[in-house]
Coordinates of C-alpha atoms and ligand atoms in Angstrom, one line a residue:
X1 CA -7.3 -21.0 -28.6
X2 CA -6.0 -18.1 -30.4
X3 CA -5.6 -14.8 -28.6
X4 CA -8.6 -13.1 -30.5
X5 CA -11.0 -15.8 -29.1
X6 CA -9.6 -15.5 -25.7
X7 CA -10.0 -11.7 -25.7
X8 CA -13.6 -12.2 -27.0
X9 CA -14.7 -14.7 -24.3
X10 CA -13.1 -12.6 -21.6
X11 CA -14.5 -9.3 -22.7
X12 CA -18.0 -10.9 -22.8
X13 CA -17.6 -12.2 -19.3
X14 CA -16.4 -8.7 -18.1
X15 CA -19.1 -6.8 -19.8
X16 CA -22.0 -9.2 -18.7
X17 CA -20.8 -8.7 -15.3
X18 CA -21.0 -4.9 -15.6
X19 CA -17.1 -4.4 -15.0
X20 CA -16.7 -0.9 -16.1
X21 CA -13.0 -0.9 -16.8
X22 CA -12.9 -4.0 -18.8
X23 CA -10.2 -2.8 -21.1
X24 CA -7.8 -2.0 -18.4
X25 CA -8.4 -5.4 -16.7
X26 CA -7.7 -7.1 -20.0
X27 CA -4.5 -5.2 -20.8
X28 CA -3.4 -5.9 -17.1
X29 CA -4.2 -9.5 -17.2
X30 CA -2.5 -9.8 -20.6
X31 CA 0.6 -8.2 -19.5
X32 CA 0.7 -10.3 -16.2
X33 CA -0.4 -13.6 -17.4
X34 CA 0.6 -13.7 -21.2
X35 CA 3.4 -11.3 -21.2
X36 CA 1.8 -9.5 -24.1
X37 CA 1.3 -5.8 -24.4
X38 CA -1.7 -3.7 -25.6
X39 CA -0.4 -3.7 -29.2
X40 CA 0.0 -7.5 -29.2
X41 CA -3.8 -7.6 -28.3
X42 CA -4.7 -5.6 -31.3
X43 CA -2.1 -6.8 -33.9
X44 CA -1.6 -10.6 -33.1
X45 CA -5.1 -11.8 -32.8
X46 CA -4.1 -15.1 -34.7
X47 CA -1.4 -15.9 -32.0
X48 CA -2.0 -19.4 -30.5
X49 CA -2.2 -19.4 -26.8
X50 CA -1.3 -22.6 -24.9
X51 CA -4.3 -24.1 -23.3
X52 CA -2.8 -23.9 -19.7
X53 CA -2.2 -20.2 -20.2
X54 CA -5.7 -19.6 -21.6
X55 CA -7.3 -21.5 -18.8
X56 CA -5.2 -19.5 -16.3
X57 CA -6.3 -16.2 -18.0
X58 CA -10.1 -17.1 -18.0
X59 CA -9.7 -18.2 -14.3
X60 CA -8.2 -14.8 -13.6
X61 CA -11.1 -13.0 -15.5
X62 CA -13.6 -14.9 -13.4
X63 CA -11.9 -13.9 -10.1
X64 CA -12.1 -10.2 -11.4
X65 CA -15.8 -10.9 -12.2
X66 CA -16.2 -12.2 -8.6
X67 CA -15.1 -8.8 -7.2
X68 CA -11.5 -9.7 -6.3
X69 CA -9.1 -6.7 -6.7
X70 CA -6.9 -7.3 -9.8
X71 CA -3.7 -7.1 -7.9
X72 CA -4.6 -9.9 -5.7
X73 CA -5.6 -11.9 -8.8
X74 CA -2.3 -11.1 -10.5
X75 CA -0.4 -11.6 -7.3
X76 CA 1.6 -8.5 -7.5
X77 CA 1.7 -4.6 -7.4
X78 CA 4.2 -2.3 -8.7
X79 CA 4.9 0.3 -6.1
X80 CA 7.5 3.1 -6.7
X81 CA 9.1 1.0 -9.5
X82 CA 9.4 -2.0 -7.2
X83 CA 7.5 -5.2 -8.0
X84 CA 5.7 -6.4 -4.6
X85 CA 4.0 -9.6 -4.2
X86 CA 0.7 -9.0 -2.7
X87 CA -1.6 -11.6 -1.0
X88 CA -4.8 -11.2 1.0
X89 CA -2.6 -10.9 4.1
X90 CA -1.6 -7.3 3.1
X91 CA -3.2 -4.3 1.9
X92 CA -2.7 -3.4 -1.7
X93 CA -0.3 -0.4 -1.8
X94 CA -2.1 2.8 -3.0
X95 CA -1.1 5.5 -5.2
X96 CA -1.4 8.1 -2.3
X97 CA 1.2 6.3 -0.4
X98 CA 3.6 6.6 -3.3
X99 CA 3.2 10.3 -2.9
X100 CA 4.0 10.0 0.7
X101 CA 7.4 8.2 -0.2
X102 CA 8.0 10.9 -2.7
X103 CA 7.7 13.7 0.0
X104 CA 10.0 11.7 2.4
X105 CA 12.6 10.9 -0.2
X106 CA 12.6 14.7 -1.0
X107 CA 12.9 15.9 2.4
X108 CA 14.9 13.3 4.2
X109 CA 17.5 12.2 1.8
X110 CA 20.2 13.0 4.4
X111 CA 18.5 11.1 7.2
X112 CA 19.9 7.6 8.0
X113 CA 17.6 5.6 10.1
X114 CA 14.0 5.2 9.4
X115 CA 11.1 3.2 10.7
X116 CA 8.0 2.2 8.8
X117 CA 5.4 1.1 11.2
X118 CA 2.7 -1.3 9.8
X119 CA 4.7 -2.1 6.6
X120 CA 2.3 -4.5 5.2
X121 CA 3.5 -5.7 1.9
X122 CA 6.8 -3.7 2.7
X123 CA 6.1 -1.0 0.2
X124 CA 7.1 2.1 2.1
X125 CA 10.1 0.4 3.6
X126 CA 11.3 -0.9 0.3
X127 CA 10.8 2.2 -1.5
X128 CA 12.9 4.2 1.1
X129 CA 15.5 1.5 1.5
X130 CA 16.2 1.5 -2.3
X131 CA 16.0 5.1 -2.9
X132 CA 18.1 6.2 0.1
X133 CA 20.7 3.4 -0.1
X134 CA 22.8 4.6 2.7
X135 CA 19.8 4.2 5.0
X136 CA 18.7 1.6 7.4
X137 CA 15.0 0.9 7.6
X138 CA 13.2 -0.9 10.4
X139 CA 10.0 -2.3 9.2
X140 CA 7.4 -3.5 11.7
X141 CA 4.0 -5.1 11.6
X142 CA 1.6 -6.7 14.1
X143 CA 0.7 -9.2 11.5
X144 CA 3.3 -12.0 11.3
X145 CA 2.0 -13.1 7.7
X146 CA 2.5 -9.5 6.5
X147 CA 6.0 -9.3 7.8
X148 CA 6.9 -12.5 6.3
X149 CA 5.7 -11.2 2.8
X150 CA 7.4 -7.9 3.3
X151 CA 10.7 -9.7 4.0
X152 CA 10.2 -11.9 0.9
X153 CA 9.6 -8.8 -1.1
X154 CA 12.7 -6.9 0.0
X155 CA 14.8 -10.1 -0.7
X156 CA 13.2 -10.6 -4.1
X157 CA 14.0 -7.0 -5.1
X158 CA 17.6 -7.2 -3.8
X159 CA 17.1 -4.8 -0.9
X160 CA 19.0 -5.7 2.2
X161 CA 19.0 -2.5 4.4
X162 CA 15.8 -3.3 6.1
X163 CA 15.4 -4.9 9.5
X164 CA 11.9 -6.6 10.1
X165 CA 10.4 -6.6 13.5
X166 CA 7.1 -8.0 14.6
X167 CA 5.6 -5.4 17.0
X168 CA 2.8 -3.2 18.0
X169 CA 2.8 0.4 17.1
X170 CA 5.7 2.6 18.3
X171 CA 6.5 0.4 21.2
X172 CA 7.3 -2.4 18.8
X173 CA 10.5 -0.7 17.9
X174 CA 11.7 -1.1 21.4
X175 CA 15.4 -0.3 21.9
X176 CA 15.7 0.5 18.4
X177 CA 13.5 3.6 18.7
X178 CA 16.4 5.7 20.1
X179 CA 18.4 5.4 17.0
X180 CA 15.5 6.2 14.6
X181 CA 15.4 9.6 13.0
X182 CA 12.4 9.5 10.7
X183 CA 9.2 7.5 11.6
X184 CA 6.7 6.7 8.8
X185 CA 3.4 5.0 9.0
X186 CA 0.3 4.3 6.9
X187 CA -1.8 2.9 9.7
X188 CA -5.4 1.7 9.6
X189 CA -7.5 4.7 9.7
X190 CA -11.0 4.0 8.6
X191 CA -13.6 4.3 11.3
X192 CA -15.3 0.9 12.1
X193 CA -18.8 2.2 11.3
X194 CA -17.5 3.3 7.8
X195 CA -16.2 -0.2 6.8
X196 CA -19.4 -1.3 5.6
X197 CA -19.7 1.6 3.1
X198 CA -16.2 0.8 1.6
X199 CA -16.2 -0.6 -1.9
X200 CA -17.1 -4.4 -1.9
X201 CA -13.7 -5.4 -3.4
X202 CA -11.8 -3.6 -0.4
X203 CA -14.3 -4.6 2.3
X204 CA -14.4 -8.3 1.2
X205 CA -10.7 -9.0 0.2
X206 CA -8.4 -6.6 2.1
X207 CA -7.4 -7.4 5.7
X208 CA -9.4 -5.7 8.3
X209 CA -6.4 -5.2 10.6
X210 CA -5.0 -3.0 7.8
X211 CA -8.0 -1.0 7.6
X212 CA -10.1 -0.7 10.8
X213 CA -8.9 2.3 12.8
X214 CA -11.4 1.8 15.7
X215 CA -14.5 3.8 16.6
X216 CA -13.2 7.2 15.5
X217 CA -10.4 5.9 13.2
X218 CA -7.8 7.1 15.4
X219 CA -6.8 4.3 17.7
X220 CA -3.4 3.9 16.1
X221 CA -2.6 7.6 16.2
X222 CA -3.6 8.1 19.8
X223 CA -1.4 5.4 21.0
X224 CA 1.5 6.5 18.7
X225 CA 1.3 10.0 19.9
X226 CA 1.3 9.0 23.5
X227 CA 4.6 7.1 23.2
X228 CA 6.3 9.3 20.7
X229 CA 9.7 10.6 22.1
X230 CA 10.7 14.1 21.4
X231 CA 13.2 14.8 18.4
X232 CA 11.8 12.5 15.6
X233 CA 10.5 13.5 12.2
X234 CA 7.1 12.0 11.6
X235 CA 5.2 11.2 8.3
X236 CA 1.9 9.8 8.6
X237 CA -0.9 9.0 6.3
X238 CA -4.3 9.8 7.5
X239 CA -8.0 10.0 6.7
X240 CA -9.0 13.2 4.8
X241 CA -11.9 13.5 7.1
X242 CA -9.8 13.8 10.4
X243 CA -7.8 16.8 10.1
X244 CA -9.9 18.5 12.9
X245 CA -9.5 15.5 15.2
X246 CA -6.0 14.7 14.5
X247 CA -5.2 18.5 15.0
X248 CA -6.7 18.4 18.3
X249 CA -4.7 15.3 19.2
X250 CA -1.4 16.8 18.3
X251 CA -2.1 20.0 19.9
X252 CA -1.4 18.3 23.2
X253 CA 1.9 17.1 22.0
X254 CA 4.9 18.8 23.2
X255 CA 8.1 19.7 21.2
X256 CA 6.5 19.2 17.8
X257 CA 4.8 21.5 15.1
X258 CA 2.6 19.8 12.6
X259 CA 1.5 20.3 9.0
X260 CA -1.2 18.7 6.9
X261 CA -0.4 18.0 3.3
X262 CA -2.9 17.2 0.5
X263 CA -2.6 14.4 -2.0
X264 CA -2.8 14.9 -5.7
X265 CA -6.6 14.4 -5.5
X266 CA -6.7 17.6 -3.2
X267 CA -7.5 15.6 0.0
X268 CA -5.6 16.2 3.3
X269 CA -3.8 12.9 3.3
X270 CA -0.5 13.5 5.3
X271 CA 0.5 14.7 8.7
X272 CA 4.0 15.7 9.2
X273 CA 5.5 16.3 12.6
X274 CA 8.8 18.1 13.0
X275 CA 10.6 18.9 16.2
X276 CA 10.2 22.4 17.3
X277 CA 13.4 24.4 17.4
Ligands
SAM1 N1 2.4 0.3 4.8 C1 1.6 -0.5 4.0 C2 1.2 0.4 2.8 O1 1.2 1.6 3.0 O2 0.7 -0.2 1.6 C3 0.4 -1.3 4.7 C4 -0.5 -0.1 5.3 S1 -1.9 -0.8 6.0 C5 -3.0 0.4 5.8 C6 -1.6 -0.9 7.6 C7 -0.7 -2.0 8.2 O3 -0.5 -1.8 9.6 C8 -1.1 -3.5 8.0 O4 -0.2 -4.2 7.5 C9 -1.5 -4.0 9.6 O5 -1.1 -5.2 9.7 C10 -0.5 -3.0 10.4 N2 -0.9 -2.9 11.6 C11 -2.3 -2.6 12.1 N3 -2.2 -2.4 13.5 C12 -0.9 -2.3 13.8 C13 -0.2 -2.0 15.1 N4 -0.8 -1.7 16.2 N5 1.1 -2.1 15.1 C14 1.9 -2.4 13.9 N6 1.2 -2.6 12.7 C15 0.0 -2.5 12.7
LIG2 N1 -6.7 4.4 1.6 C1 -7.3 3.1 2.1 C2 -8.5 2.8 1.6 O1 -9.0 3.6 0.6 C3 -7.3 2.9 3.6 C4 -5.8 2.8 4.1 C5 -5.8 2.8 5.6 O2 -6.7 2.7 6.4 N2 -4.6 3.3 5.8 O3 -9.3 2.0 1.8

């Protein structure tokens, strides 16, 4: 089959299924599966595509039509310039989390020991470890499958200044906690009752352990703050709906001041805790 026919069939499948961003999907799949860019799609319609590749392409289109997120279909996501394998065992890293990494690199380039709690694909840990090369990053997760993938991602990208630990919340850092200067986490923060109203492709495909923050969405934060020792710098991703509730939780915390920061969409997305001086 030539490229033009493959594109024609795929576009028809996507538009019949009512997929809105069909152009974006086809460009991404073409780049990921056929190693062709957008210009090739326009200029090289006559190009013959091997039957194995065209079958793979059509299967990928059908998975997208079925509602599967394109990053799982492709099997990777680029985060902060790092290519990460993603499977259904890990959350697909979000753009807001890249903003969190940017804030931390900007403010903590002189810090040495970091922890990324709930590392998932390893996104935050890999980005920090690569961009602050003199650092050591402890990356933890409660999910063994996530941790294995995070470790694989670090290795595949030649990043070796991360130590992976299976563990629960802040206590998972055990004896290493003392040496950690900066703690980062993008924990699950969706209220259980709101899970049903998430986009179908999130709800159906992404791991619940990465999303469900309990009845009020704050289970992780409550436990985290209960065991947080004094003197750390803390960067947490959060739900835009929880500034009041989180503000109340941290008002009981001794030795820290807090700041909420907005993401580029204008939503309060990050909470930063700094030791009071
Ligand atoms: N850090 C990744 C990112 O930003 O893309 C993944 C974030 S995902 C929202 C939350 C991650 O926390 C999941 O990988 C989940 O397995 C992990 N997790 C959930 N509860 C945890 C807990 N109590 N202790 C450690 N990790 C936890
Ligand atoms: N931002 C994610 C979403 O939109 C939620 C991630 C989280 O709970 N940390 O589904």
